[in-house]
């Protein structure tokens, strides 16, 4: 078990190092920070009244940018390994393909979390400059967001095993940004849908990755929302573990049989 | 004692992008004994890389058996005894050689100070002492090949499987590599490599396996093959009855030349010239061309 | 897999959901917008600007509802809730537990997202929407409602500083829309409600009326409302400053455009025309706002 953890750690560290040196993270962080600082120009009316807007902008920027990092990192990891043939010396070592998959996923999650931390730290500076008060829900927002990002990475890695990197990235973006729209549309249309369509809605809802459950941005950006109950956080964690494991398994069944 | 490599009736098929099945390896069988140095030769598309990939578990054979030291190929236990150099060595562009080796070392189960020391030692051995902190993306093809060679030697593996081992190396690099591989051989490691550089094969191998179109064409020990390929000739003045020893005779003025396939024939010819009172002008023993052998054998097989 | 498979599948899925009902109406574009005839409006850039500012307009509702997203009720929902008045009624995008088919996913959704039962709604301070108004006017300087609503929200503070800022905002908007009706009307309203300066307001209402008259045939429904409003305010301002002749003239003029209006004639009724010394109770106009 310890040896496996060591393997995952080594693989993840390689991914993180590459990502840092490729400067992807810095571009994201600087761009996000500039957007937030740029929002200061909207302080035409004074800082009063800006808090909700700035918080809303912050969670939007955090959500969007960290999602982009999660999708772009996770969907290109394995295809790049195969394309650049860096996979061969890796798999020549006494590690299984499942180990490689998990290690790479751990790397993608680490990179995404790092980007999220970087952006969140810069965001905090921007929020402080607008005298925004931090509420308990902000901490929960960050924890849930990190879980959601991990799920996105698992989703991205799974897609990348079955598709070309660009197709995987496009599909992942459709689902990460669009699943909430899809779910909202289904809940609105459910009552007036035919019984057959209602069954389809239930089926889609059951299999669709519920990324929207990990986004508390709506509460974090607005004022006076209580922290969510602990059972909800526990549910999110259990969902992440079960759904994430399912995604890794789906990826592994294909990757394990694949001729390299 | 188990063979270092055992391949039995190996078949590997790929599906092309158009959906057609391509048979890369068609019933290949061979063994490599522990401590042996075996060259795996064949023209492009002969099935060499596919065979090596099957040995590494990168592709699953459609039928047949591959074993490494008696363990099924591709398993963790089998891979833990192999050092592998892929055909085209690509390493993470944004890591440096030290980090690259540390990564592979950790995956090999190594770690701590020992891994660090081995990493630096190997990079020194392959001549990357001064470039070990440069990012891989800034290294030349030859230098990357050296990184690849160093990583394959990590953990002192019992078996080295090297695909196109000299690819990208300059003559100095090749010489250093030869030296390095001979050291491993002397240390008891088994070497199994494919190469298009027949001179390397000539200098390193105990045995060669020649394949074409996925099938074994010939399997030869190097020493007898070299003897077989060697040419012998004499030049002499005077007359001597040599027609029963060779048909390859000609004369330029008073100098006669005769060429022989074996050393025995040469010795007999020398004796007959001397007995007949002839004057020996020249005796030549010349290495045969492995390249000619390679081409002729492949052409014959095709 | 081909690159277009995924978006194609997603769009097909969404289309299938859309076809399954004709009752869900998206609420994206603002209900009120100024009609314009500029050719530039048809360019892609302008369309994007207009759509983005329209989206922001709709988004102010999210701010006002403390993050809770709303949608229009379907006909069935309206009927179930006893809203058969033919008007639009809102409900939360995330349905209440009784209406949600998603089970625990729905419960978690309601816990993590901004959601409250409609009965427990609270309206947020509209000033939180100010940056949105600023953005709207940046994106679409011809979005007159954004200028006027933004100014009214700024002026909510009822301090002189807030008034000045609102005026400044309106001046900026007027510079970009010199032929509009709404902005001069809002200027006048602010003069009356914040400074009780009926004299000064008259000039603004006159300008609004002048603009309305000039472009009457091209006015949108919203602008026509502003035009009517300008006449009503002008009438009131004339009355309260004792300029009865001008008041009657304005009423006559106004009724040629809005013959069914009851407010203008009501304002001018002799029984309620105050004496010249009359100081109007400011609360009346404040409540009217």
mmCIF file of N, CA, C and O in Angstrom, chain A residues 115-191:
data_model
loop_
_atom_site.group_PDB
_atom_site.id
_atom_site.type_symbol
_atom_site.label_atom_id
_atom_site.label_comp_id
_atom_site.label_asym_id
_atom_site.label_seq_id
_atom_site.Cartn_x
_atom_site.Cartn_y
_atom_site.Cartn_z
ATOM 1 N N UNK A 115 -3.793 25.499 -8.762
ATOM 2 C CA UNK A 115 -4.309 26.666 -9.496
ATOM 3 C C UNK A 115 -5.425 27.324 -8.705
ATOM 4 O O UNK A 115 -5.505 28.552 -8.614
ATOM 5 N N UNK A 116 -6.268 26.483 -8.114
ATOM 6 C CA UNK A 116 -7.395 27.002 -7.341
ATOM 7 C C UNK A 116 -6.888 27.781 -6.119
ATOM 8 O O UNK A 116 -7.367 28.874 -5.828
ATOM 9 N N UNK A 117 -5.893 27.216 -5.445
ATOM 10 C CA UNK A 117 -5.319 27.893 -4.265
ATOM 11 C C UNK A 117 -4.693 29.232 -4.653
ATOM 12 O O UNK A 117 -4.876 30.241 -3.983
ATOM 13 N N UNK A 118 -3.959 29.168 -5.745
ATOM 14 C CA UNK A 118 -3.277 30.369 -6.228
ATOM 15 C C UNK A 118 -4.293 31.469 -6.526
ATOM 16 O O UNK A 118 -4.160 32.617 -6.089
ATOM 17 N N UNK A 119 -5.312 31.070 -7.249
ATOM 18 C CA UNK A 119 -6.354 32.006 -7.638
ATOM 19 C C UNK A 119 -7.139 32.471 -6.418
ATOM 20 O O UNK A 119 -7.475 33.661 -6.294
ATOM 21 N N UNK A 120 -7.416 31.524 -5.507
ATOM 22 C CA UNK A 120 -8.191 31.864 -4.307
ATOM 23 C C UNK A 120 -7.413 32.842 -3.432
ATOM 24 O O UNK A 120 -7.993 33.770 -2.858
ATOM 25 N N UNK A 121 -6.084 32.645 -3.365
ATOM 26 C CA UNK A 121 -5.275 33.555 -2.546
ATOM 27 C C UNK A 121 -5.314 34.960 -3.142
ATOM 28 O O UNK A 121 -5.513 35.952 -2.429
ATOM 29 N N UNK A 122 -5.121 35.030 -4.458
ATOM 30 C CA UNK A 122 -5.151 36.343 -5.116
ATOM 31 C C UNK A 122 -6.547 36.957 -5.010
ATOM 32 O O UNK A 122 -6.700 38.165 -4.820
ATOM 33 N N UNK A 123 -7.562 36.103 -5.110
ATOM 34 C CA UNK A 123 -8.935 36.581 -4.993
ATOM 35 C C UNK A 123 -9.172 37.170 -3.601
ATOM 36 O O UNK A 123 -9.825 38.203 -3.471
ATOM 37 N N UNK A 124 -8.623 36.481 -2.606
ATOM 38 C CA UNK A 124 -8.805 36.965 -1.229
ATOM 39 C C UNK A 124 -8.235 38.370 -1.081
ATOM 40 O O UNK A 124 -8.837 39.228 -0.431
ATOM 41 N N UNK A 125 -7.070 38.584 -1.700
ATOM 42 C CA UNK A 125 -6.458 39.916 -1.641
ATOM 43 C C UNK A 125 -7.402 40.943 -2.274
ATOM 44 O O UNK A 125 -7.663 42.019 -1.717
ATOM 45 N N UNK A 126 -7.927 40.565 -3.431
ATOM 46 C CA UNK A 126 -8.842 41.482 -4.133
ATOM 47 C C UNK A 126 -10.092 41.735 -3.290
ATOM 48 O O UNK A 126 -10.556 42.869 -3.179
ATOM 49 N N UNK A 127 -10.625 40.670 -2.685
ATOM 50 C CA UNK A 127 -11.840 40.823 -1.878
ATOM 51 C C UNK A 127 -11.586 41.709 -0.664
ATOM 52 O O UNK A 127 -12.419 42.545 -0.310
ATOM 53 N N UNK A 128 -10.402 41.519 -0.063
ATOM 54 C CA UNK A 128 -10.074 42.344 1.104
ATOM 55 C C UNK A 128 -10.034 43.826 0.725
ATOM 56 O O UNK A 128 -10.474 44.681 1.492
ATOM 57 N N UNK A 129 -9.514 44.078 -0.481
ATOM 58 C CA UNK A 129 -9.425 45.482 -0.895
ATOM 59 C C UNK A 129 -10.815 46.090 -1.097
ATOM 60 O O UNK A 129 -10.964 47.295 -1.128
ATOM 61 N N UNK A 130 -11.820 45.244 -1.257
ATOM 62 C CA UNK A 130 -13.191 45.747 -1.380
ATOM 63 C C UNK A 130 -13.956 45.614 -0.049
ATOM 64 O O UNK A 130 -15.179 45.681 -0.038
ATOM 65 N N UNK A 131 -13.206 45.393 1.033
ATOM 66 C CA UNK A 131 -13.792 45.277 2.385
ATOM 67 C C UNK A 131 -14.845 44.175 2.466
ATOM 68 O O UNK A 131 -15.868 44.335 3.134
ATOM 69 N N UNK A 132 -14.619 43.092 1.754
ATOM 70 C CA UNK A 132 -15.597 41.996 1.805
ATOM 71 C C UNK A 132 -15.376 41.178 3.064
ATOM 72 O O UNK A 132 -14.244 40.836 3.399
ATOM 73 N N UNK A 133 -16.472 40.887 3.757
ATOM 74 C CA UNK A 133 -16.368 40.071 4.974
ATOM 75 C C UNK A 133 -16.417 38.597 4.590
ATOM 76 O O UNK A 133 -17.237 38.184 3.783
ATOM 77 N N UNK A 134 -15.539 37.818 5.173
ATOM 78 C CA UNK A 134 -15.532 36.380 4.877
ATOM 79 C C UNK A 134 -16.512 35.675 5.806
ATOM 80 O O UNK A 134 -16.510 35.891 7.008
ATOM 81 N N UNK A 135 -17.345 34.857 5.217
ATOM 82 C CA UNK A 135 -18.325 34.112 6.007
ATOM 83 C C UNK A 135 -17.973 32.634 5.979
ATOM 84 O O UNK A 135 -17.211 32.175 5.119
ATOM 85 N N UNK A 136 -18.555 31.896 6.931
ATOM 86 C CA UNK A 136 -18.238 30.459 7.046
ATOM 87 C C UNK A 136 -18.554 29.720 5.749
ATOM 88 O O UNK A 136 -17.850 28.777 5.366
ATOM 89 N N UNK A 137 -19.562 30.175 5.060
ATOM 90 C CA UNK A 137 -19.968 29.495 3.828
ATOM 91 C C UNK A 137 -18.849 29.546 2.773
ATOM 92 O O UNK A 137 -18.736 28.659 1.928
ATOM 93 N N UNK A 138 -17.975 30.582 2.878
ATOM 94 C CA UNK A 138 -16.854 30.688 1.919
ATOM 95 C C UNK A 138 -15.917 29.491 2.065
ATOM 96 O O UNK A 138 -15.398 28.982 1.075
ATOM 97 N N UNK A 139 -15.682 29.071 3.315
ATOM 98 C CA UNK A 139 -14.792 27.921 3.544
ATOM 99 C C UNK A 139 -15.441 26.671 2.949
ATOM 100 O O UNK A 139 -14.786 25.882 2.251
ATOM 101 N N UNK A 140 -16.728 26.521 3.203
ATOM 102 C CA UNK A 140 -17.426 25.357 2.653
ATOM 103 C C UNK A 140 -17.443 25.411 1.125
ATOM 104 O O UNK A 140 -17.306 24.388 0.460
ATOM 105 N N UNK A 141 -17.582 26.623 0.598
ATOM 106 C CA UNK A 141 -17.567 26.776 -0.851
ATOM 107 C C UNK A 141 -16.250 26.241 -1.420
ATOM 108 O O UNK A 141 -16.224 25.505 -2.410
ATOM 109 N N UNK A 142 -15.150 26.609 -0.749
ATOM 110 C CA UNK A 142 -13.831 26.191 -1.243
ATOM 111 C C UNK A 142 -13.643 24.679 -1.141
ATOM 112 O O UNK A 142 -13.135 24.042 -2.066
ATOM 113 N N UNK A 143 -14.067 24.111 -0.013
ATOM 114 C CA UNK A 143 -13.916 22.658 0.166
ATOM 115 C C UNK A 143 -14.750 21.916 -0.888
ATOM 116 O O UNK A 143 -14.261 20.991 -1.549
ATOM 117 N N UNK A 144 -15.998 22.352 -1.052
ATOM 118 C CA UNK A 144 -16.871 21.684 -2.024
ATOM 119 C C UNK A 144 -16.337 21.860 -3.435
ATOM 120 O O UNK A 144 -16.375 20.943 -4.252
ATOM 121 N N UNK A 145 -15.824 23.056 -3.716
ATOM 122 C CA UNK A 145 -15.288 23.329 -5.052
ATOM 123 C C UNK A 145 -14.107 22.399 -5.338
ATOM 124 O O UNK A 145 -13.966 21.879 -6.447
ATOM 125 N N UNK A 146 -13.256 22.219 -4.336
ATOM 126 C CA UNK A 146 -12.090 21.341 -4.533
ATOM 127 C C UNK A 146 -12.538 19.904 -4.802
ATOM 128 O O UNK A 146 -11.953 19.209 -5.633
ATOM 129 N N UNK A 147 -13.593 19.483 -4.107
ATOM 130 C CA UNK A 147 -14.110 18.130 -4.371
ATOM 131 C C UNK A 147 -14.658 18.068 -5.804
ATOM 132 O O UNK A 147 -14.431 17.097 -6.529
ATOM 133 N N UNK A 148 -15.369 19.115 -6.187
ATOM 134 C CA UNK A 148 -15.936 19.159 -7.536
ATOM 135 C C UNK A 148 -14.843 19.136 -8.597
ATOM 136 O O UNK A 148 -14.975 18.471 -9.623
ATOM 137 N N UNK A 149 -13.757 19.851 -8.327
ATOM 138 C CA UNK A 149 -12.648 19.884 -9.295
ATOM 139 C C UNK A 149 -12.018 18.503 -9.428
ATOM 140 O O UNK A 149 -11.623 18.086 -10.525
ATOM 141 N N UNK A 150 -11.918 17.789 -8.307
ATOM 142 C CA UNK A 150 -11.366 16.428 -8.353
ATOM 143 C C UNK A 150 -12.257 15.545 -9.235
ATOM 144 O O UNK A 150 -11.763 14.742 -10.032
ATOM 145 N N UNK A 151 -13.558 15.730 -9.096
ATOM 146 C CA UNK A 151 -14.497 14.943 -9.905
ATOM 147 C C UNK A 151 -14.347 15.300 -11.390
ATOM 148 O O UNK A 151 -14.358 14.425 -12.260
ATOM 149 N N UNK A 152 -14.166 16.595 -11.650
ATOM 150 C CA UNK A 152 -13.967 17.028 -13.039
ATOM 151 C C UNK A 152 -12.715 16.389 -13.623
ATOM 152 O O UNK A 152 -12.694 15.988 -14.791
ATOM 153 N N UNK A 153 -11.658 16.322 -12.821
ATOM 154 C CA UNK A 153 -10.402 15.718 -13.297
ATOM 155 C C UNK A 153 -10.631 14.248 -13.636
ATOM 156 O O UNK A 153 -10.174 13.762 -14.683
ATOM 157 N N UNK A 154 -11.347 13.539 -12.762
ATOM 158 C CA UNK A 154 -11.617 12.118 -13.020
ATOM 159 C C UNK A 154 -12.428 11.974 -14.307
ATOM 160 O O UNK A 154 -12.168 11.089 -15.135
ATOM 161 N N UNK A 155 -13.356 12.881 -14.488
ATOM 162 C CA UNK A 155 -14.201 12.870 -15.686
ATOM 163 C C UNK A 155 -13.339 13.122 -16.929
ATOM 164 O O UNK A 155 -13.460 12.436 -17.943
ATOM 165 N N UNK A 156 -12.452 14.108 -16.828
ATOM 166 C CA UNK A 156 -11.570 14.453 -17.945
ATOM 167 C C UNK A 156 -10.640 13.302 -18.310
ATOM 168 O O UNK A 156 -10.469 12.976 -19.488
ATOM 169 N N UNK A 157 -10.052 12.681 -17.301
ATOM 170 C CA UNK A 157 -9.137 11.559 -17.552
ATOM 171 C C UNK A 157 -9.914 10.417 -18.211
ATOM 172 O O UNK A 157 -9.445 9.802 -19.181
ATOM 173 N N UNK A 158 -11.113 10.156 -17.709
ATOM 174 C CA UNK A 158 -11.929 9.073 -18.280
ATOM 175 C C UNK A 158 -12.212 9.356 -19.761
ATOM 176 O O UNK A 158 -12.034 8.485 -20.613
ATOM 177 N N UNK A 159 -12.624 10.587 -20.058
ATOM 178 C CA UNK A 159 -12.943 10.925 -21.453
ATOM 179 C C UNK A 159 -11.718 10.799 -22.346
ATOM 180 O O UNK A 159 -11.811 10.352 -23.490
ATOM 181 N N UNK A 160 -10.558 11.214 -21.809
ATOM 182 C CA UNK A 160 -9.344 11.227 -22.630
ATOM 183 C C UNK A 160 -8.909 9.823 -23.036
ATOM 184 O O UNK A 160 -8.155 9.651 -23.987
ATOM 185 N N UNK A 161 -9.377 8.815 -22.305
ATOM 186 C CA UNK A 161 -9.021 7.440 -22.664
ATOM 187 C C UNK A 161 -9.854 6.975 -23.860
ATOM 188 O O UNK A 161 -9.429 6.135 -24.642
ATOM 189 N N UNK A 162 -11.022 7.560 -23.997
ATOM 190 C CA UNK A 162 -11.928 7.119 -25.052
ATOM 191 C C UNK A 162 -11.925 8.031 -26.285
ATOM 192 O O UNK A 162 -12.421 7.646 -27.323
ATOM 193 N N UNK A 163 -11.409 9.259 -26.135
ATOM 194 C CA UNK A 163 -11.515 10.218 -27.237
ATOM 195 C C UNK A 163 -10.164 10.874 -27.510
ATOM 196 O O UNK A 163 -9.241 10.724 -26.726
ATOM 197 N N UNK A 164 -10.133 11.640 -28.598
ATOM 198 C CA UNK A 164 -8.956 12.461 -28.848
ATOM 199 C C UNK A 164 -8.957 13.584 -27.792
ATOM 200 O O UNK A 164 -10.017 13.916 -27.247
ATOM 201 N N UNK A 165 -7.786 14.182 -27.526
ATOM 202 C CA UNK A 165 -7.741 15.208 -26.463
ATOM 203 C C UNK A 165 -8.713 16.358 -26.707
ATOM 204 O O UNK A 165 -9.379 16.811 -25.781
ATOM 205 N N UNK A 166 -8.825 16.810 -27.962
ATOM 206 C CA UNK A 166 -9.715 17.952 -28.208
ATOM 207 C C UNK A 166 -11.179 17.555 -28.031
ATOM 208 O O UNK A 166 -11.974 18.315 -27.480
ATOM 209 N N UNK A 167 -11.523 16.342 -28.457
ATOM 210 C CA UNK A 167 -12.902 15.878 -28.277
ATOM 211 C C UNK A 167 -13.200 15.713 -26.790
ATOM 212 O O UNK A 167 -14.287 16.063 -26.317
ATOM 213 N N UNK A 168 -12.213 15.183 -26.067
ATOM 214 C CA UNK A 168 -12.408 14.984 -24.624
ATOM 215 C C UNK A 168 -12.595 16.329 -23.922
ATOM 216 O O UNK A 168 -13.477 16.481 -23.067
ATOM 217 N N UNK A 169 -11.764 17.320 -24.312
ATOM 218 C CA UNK A 169 -11.860 18.637 -23.673
ATOM 219 C C UNK A 169 -13.214 19.273 -23.986
ATOM 220 O O UNK A 169 -13.874 19.814 -23.092
ATOM 221 N N UNK A 170 -13.630 19.178 -25.246
ATOM 222 C CA UNK A 170 -14.922 19.774 -25.624
ATOM 223 C C UNK A 170 -16.053 19.116 -24.842
ATOM 224 O O UNK A 170 -16.917 19.794 -24.278
ATOM 225 N N UNK A 171 -16.038 17.790 -24.801
ATOM 226 C CA UNK A 171 -17.096 17.068 -24.090
ATOM 227 C C UNK A 171 -17.083 17.435 -22.609
ATOM 228 O O UNK A 171 -18.136 17.665 -22.000
ATOM 229 N N UNK A 172 -15.883 17.488 -22.051
ATOM 230 C CA UNK A 172 -15.782 17.808 -20.619
ATOM 231 C C UNK A 172 -16.331 19.211 -20.355
ATOM 232 O O UNK A 172 -17.039 19.430 -19.369
ATOM 233 N N UNK A 173 -16.019 20.156 -21.248
ATOM 234 C CA UNK A 173 -16.544 21.521 -21.061
ATOM 235 C C UNK A 173 -18.066 21.540 -21.171
ATOM 236 O O UNK A 173 -18.740 22.225 -20.410
ATOM 237 N N UNK A 174 -18.583 20.779 -22.132
ATOM 238 C CA UNK A 174 -20.042 20.729 -22.292
ATOM 239 C C UNK A 174 -20.685 20.253 -20.994
ATOM 240 O O UNK A 174 -21.669 20.830 -20.522
ATOM 241 N N UNK A 175 -20.098 19.218 -20.394
ATOM 242 C CA UNK A 175 -20.702 18.664 -19.184
ATOM 243 C C UNK A 175 -20.436 19.527 -17.945
ATOM 244 O O UNK A 175 -21.317 19.696 -17.117
ATOM 245 N N UNK A 176 -19.208 20.067 -17.825
ATOM 246 C CA UNK A 176 -18.920 20.835 -16.613
ATOM 247 C C UNK A 176 -19.697 22.147 -16.593
ATOM 248 O O UNK A 176 -20.228 22.541 -15.570
ATOM 249 N N UNK A 177 -19.757 22.806 -17.749
ATOM 250 C CA UNK A 177 -20.476 24.075 -17.774
ATOM 251 C C UNK A 177 -21.966 23.882 -18.090
ATOM 252 O O UNK A 177 -22.782 24.731 -17.774
ATOM 253 N N UNK A 178 -22.292 22.750 -18.708
ATOM 254 C CA UNK A 178 -23.662 22.591 -19.181
ATOM 255 C C UNK A 178 -24.535 21.671 -18.354
ATOM 256 O O UNK A 178 -25.747 21.660 -18.535
ATOM 257 N N UNK A 179 -23.922 20.902 -17.430
ATOM 258 C CA UNK A 179 -24.752 19.923 -16.715
ATOM 259 C C UNK A 179 -25.798 20.628 -15.860
ATOM 260 O O UNK A 179 -26.923 20.153 -15.708
ATOM 261 N N UNK A 180 -25.419 21.788 -15.311
ATOM 262 C CA UNK A 180 -26.380 22.517 -14.485
ATOM 263 C C UNK A 180 -27.566 22.983 -15.338
ATOM 264 O O UNK A 180 -28.721 22.866 -14.925
ATOM 265 N N UNK A 181 -27.275 23.469 -16.548
ATOM 266 C CA UNK A 181 -28.354 23.917 -17.444
ATOM 267 C C UNK A 181 -29.274 22.745 -17.767
ATOM 268 O O UNK A 181 -30.496 22.849 -17.742
ATOM 269 N N UNK A 182 -28.617 21.609 -18.043
ATOM 270 C CA UNK A 182 -29.372 20.412 -18.405
ATOM 271 C C UNK A 182 -30.279 19.975 -17.249
ATOM 272 O O UNK A 182 -31.466 19.676 -17.442
ATOM 273 N N UNK A 183 -29.718 19.972 -16.054
ATOM 274 C CA UNK A 183 -30.499 19.532 -14.888
ATOM 275 C C UNK A 183 -31.637 20.517 -14.614
ATOM 276 O O UNK A 183 -32.769 20.119 -14.345
ATOM 277 N N UNK A 184 -31.318 21.819 -14.708
ATOM 278 C CA UNK A 184 -32.361 22.828 -14.477
ATOM 279 C C UNK A 184 -33.481 22.685 -15.512
ATOM 280 O O UNK A 184 -34.659 22.794 -15.190
ATOM 281 N N UNK A 185 -33.081 22.432 -16.761
ATOM 282 C CA UNK A 185 -34.086 22.274 -17.812
ATOM 283 C C UNK A 185 -34.958 21.060 -17.527
ATOM 284 O O UNK A 185 -36.182 21.108 -17.674
ATOM 285 N N UNK A 186 -34.311 19.985 -17.072
ATOM 286 C CA UNK A 186 -35.080 18.765 -16.799
ATOM 287 C C UNK A 186 -36.044 18.950 -15.631
ATOM 288 O O UNK A 186 -37.191 18.515 -15.700
ATOM 289 N N UNK A 187 -35.573 19.598 -14.566
ATOM 290 C CA UNK A 187 -36.459 19.775 -13.407
ATOM 291 C C UNK A 187 -37.644 20.682 -13.773
ATOM 292 O O UNK A 187 -38.743 20.484 -13.271
ATOM 293 N N UNK A 188 -37.373 21.666 -14.652
ATOM 294 C CA UNK A 188 -38.465 22.552 -15.053
ATOM 295 C C UNK A 188 -39.475 21.815 -15.925
ATOM 296 O O UNK A 188 -40.674 22.011 -15.813
ATOM 297 N N UNK A 189 -38.934 20.969 -16.805
ATOM 298 C CA UNK A 189 -39.797 20.341 -17.800
ATOM 299 C C UNK A 189 -40.415 19.040 -17.308
ATOM 300 O O UNK A 189 -41.316 18.500 -17.956
ATOM 301 N N UNK A 190 -39.957 18.550 -16.176
ATOM 302 C CA UNK A 190 -40.349 17.204 -15.740
ATOM 303 C C UNK A 190 -41.868 17.032 -15.652
ATOM 304 O O UNK A 190 -42.428 16.080 -16.189
ATOM 305 N N UNK A 191 -42.513 17.971 -14.986
ATOM 306 C CA UNK A 191 -43.942 17.787 -14.714
ATOM 307 C C UNK A 191 -44.792 17.752 -15.972
ATOM 308 O O UNK A 191 -45.815 17.096 -16.010
#
